PDB file of C-alpha atoms in Angstrom:
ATOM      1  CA  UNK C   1      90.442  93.435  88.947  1.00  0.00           C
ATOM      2  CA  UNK C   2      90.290  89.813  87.129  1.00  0.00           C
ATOM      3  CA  UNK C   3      91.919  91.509  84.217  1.00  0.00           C
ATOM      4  CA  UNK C   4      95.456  93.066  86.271  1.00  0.00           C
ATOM      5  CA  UNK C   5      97.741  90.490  85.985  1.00  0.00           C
ATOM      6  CA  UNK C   6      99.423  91.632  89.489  1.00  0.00           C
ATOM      7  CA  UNK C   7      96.168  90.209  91.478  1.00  0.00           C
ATOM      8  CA  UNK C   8      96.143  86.671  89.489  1.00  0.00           C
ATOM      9  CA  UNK C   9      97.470  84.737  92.590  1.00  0.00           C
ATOM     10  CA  UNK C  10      94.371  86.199  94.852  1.00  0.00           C
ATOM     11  CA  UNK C  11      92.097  85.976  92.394  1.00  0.00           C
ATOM     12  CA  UNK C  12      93.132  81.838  91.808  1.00  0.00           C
ATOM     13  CA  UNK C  13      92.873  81.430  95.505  1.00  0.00           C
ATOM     14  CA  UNK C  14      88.951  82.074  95.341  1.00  0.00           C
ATOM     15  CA  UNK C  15      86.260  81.275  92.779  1.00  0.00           C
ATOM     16  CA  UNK C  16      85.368  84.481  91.934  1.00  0.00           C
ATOM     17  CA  UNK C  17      83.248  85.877  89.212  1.00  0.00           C
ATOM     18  CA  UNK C  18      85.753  87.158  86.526  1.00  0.00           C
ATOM     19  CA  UNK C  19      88.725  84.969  87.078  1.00  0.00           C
ATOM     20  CA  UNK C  20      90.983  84.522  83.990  1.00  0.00           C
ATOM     21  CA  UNK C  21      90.042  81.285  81.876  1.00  0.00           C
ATOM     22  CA  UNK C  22      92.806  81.329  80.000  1.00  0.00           C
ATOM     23  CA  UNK C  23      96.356  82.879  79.173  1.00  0.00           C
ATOM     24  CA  UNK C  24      95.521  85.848  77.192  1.00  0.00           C
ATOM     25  CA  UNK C  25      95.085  89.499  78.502  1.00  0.00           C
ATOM     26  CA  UNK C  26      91.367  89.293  77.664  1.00  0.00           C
ATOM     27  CA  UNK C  27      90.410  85.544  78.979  1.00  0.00           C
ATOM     28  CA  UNK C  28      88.273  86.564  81.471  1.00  0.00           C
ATOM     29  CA  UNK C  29      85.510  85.818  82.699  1.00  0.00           C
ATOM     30  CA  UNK C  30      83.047  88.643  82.969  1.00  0.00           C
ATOM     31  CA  UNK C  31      80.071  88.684  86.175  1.00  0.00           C
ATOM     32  CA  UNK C  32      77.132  91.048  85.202  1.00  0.00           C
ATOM     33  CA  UNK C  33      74.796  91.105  88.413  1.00  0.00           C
ATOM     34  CA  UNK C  34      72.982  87.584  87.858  1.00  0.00           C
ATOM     35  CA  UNK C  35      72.506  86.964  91.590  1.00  0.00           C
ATOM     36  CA  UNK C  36      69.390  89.248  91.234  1.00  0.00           C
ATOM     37  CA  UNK C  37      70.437  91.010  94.576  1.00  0.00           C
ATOM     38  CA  UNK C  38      70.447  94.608  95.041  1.00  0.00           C
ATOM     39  CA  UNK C  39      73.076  96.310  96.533  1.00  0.00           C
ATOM     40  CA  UNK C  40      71.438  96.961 100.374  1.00  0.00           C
ATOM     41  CA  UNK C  41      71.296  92.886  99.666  1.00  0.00           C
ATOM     42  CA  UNK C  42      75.216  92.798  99.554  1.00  0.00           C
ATOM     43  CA  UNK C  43      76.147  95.086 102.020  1.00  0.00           C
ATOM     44  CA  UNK C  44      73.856  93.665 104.542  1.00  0.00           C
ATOM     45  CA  UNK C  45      75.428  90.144 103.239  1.00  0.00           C
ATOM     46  CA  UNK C  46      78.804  92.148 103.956  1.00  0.00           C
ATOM     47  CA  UNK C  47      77.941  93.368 107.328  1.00  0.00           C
ATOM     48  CA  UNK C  48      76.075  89.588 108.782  1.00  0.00           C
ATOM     49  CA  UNK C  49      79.464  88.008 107.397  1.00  0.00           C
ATOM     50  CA  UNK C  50      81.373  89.936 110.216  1.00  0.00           C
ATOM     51  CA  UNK C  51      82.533  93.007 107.977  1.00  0.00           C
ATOM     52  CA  UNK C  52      82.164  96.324 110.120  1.00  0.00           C
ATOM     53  CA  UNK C  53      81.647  98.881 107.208  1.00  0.00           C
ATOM     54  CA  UNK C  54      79.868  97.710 103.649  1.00  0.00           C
ATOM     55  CA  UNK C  55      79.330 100.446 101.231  1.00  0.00           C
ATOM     56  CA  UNK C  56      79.039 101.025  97.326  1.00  0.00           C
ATOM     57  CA  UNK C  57      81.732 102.818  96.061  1.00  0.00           C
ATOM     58  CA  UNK C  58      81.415 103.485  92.558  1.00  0.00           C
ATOM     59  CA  UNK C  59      77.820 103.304  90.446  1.00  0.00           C
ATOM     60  CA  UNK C  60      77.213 103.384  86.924  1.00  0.00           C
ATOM     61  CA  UNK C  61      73.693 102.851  85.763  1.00  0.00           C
ATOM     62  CA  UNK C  62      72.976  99.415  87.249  1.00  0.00           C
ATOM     63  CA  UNK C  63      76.747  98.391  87.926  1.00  0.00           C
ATOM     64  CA  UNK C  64      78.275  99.115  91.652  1.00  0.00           C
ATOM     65  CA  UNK C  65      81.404  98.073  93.196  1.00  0.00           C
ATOM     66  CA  UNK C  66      80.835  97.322  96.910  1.00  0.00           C
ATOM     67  CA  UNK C  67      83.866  97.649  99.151  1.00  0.00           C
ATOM     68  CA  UNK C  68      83.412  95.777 102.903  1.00  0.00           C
ATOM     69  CA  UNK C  69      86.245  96.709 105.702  1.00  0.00           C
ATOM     70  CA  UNK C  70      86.721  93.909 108.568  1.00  0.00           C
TER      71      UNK C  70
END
């Protein structure tokens, strides 16, 4: 998502892992999993932070993308 220009302004609203560091299409920050948790870790994260469904929704190998709904 850090690398669509159309979601710059949301992205520069929070510090988030992969934000663009520059002006170039590939200035971006990449964010590889080095919080160490595992993915129950995040959704329950998601769920105690007042989001009623946490779930991965895409895995490769070792790399998820976990979506929470409030």
């Amino acid at each position: 998502m850090a690398a669509d220009d159309r979601l710059d302004a949301l992205t520069a609203e929070r510090d988030l892992p992969g934000t663009r560091t520059g002006s170039g299409p590939d200035d971006v920050e990449r964010h590889h999993g080095s919080n160490q948790l595992s993915v129950t870790d995040h959704v329950d994260l998601l769920r105690a932070a007042g989001y009623t469904a946490a779930a991965p929704l895409w895995q490769v190998g070792d790399d998820h993308i976990v979506v929470g709904l409030r």
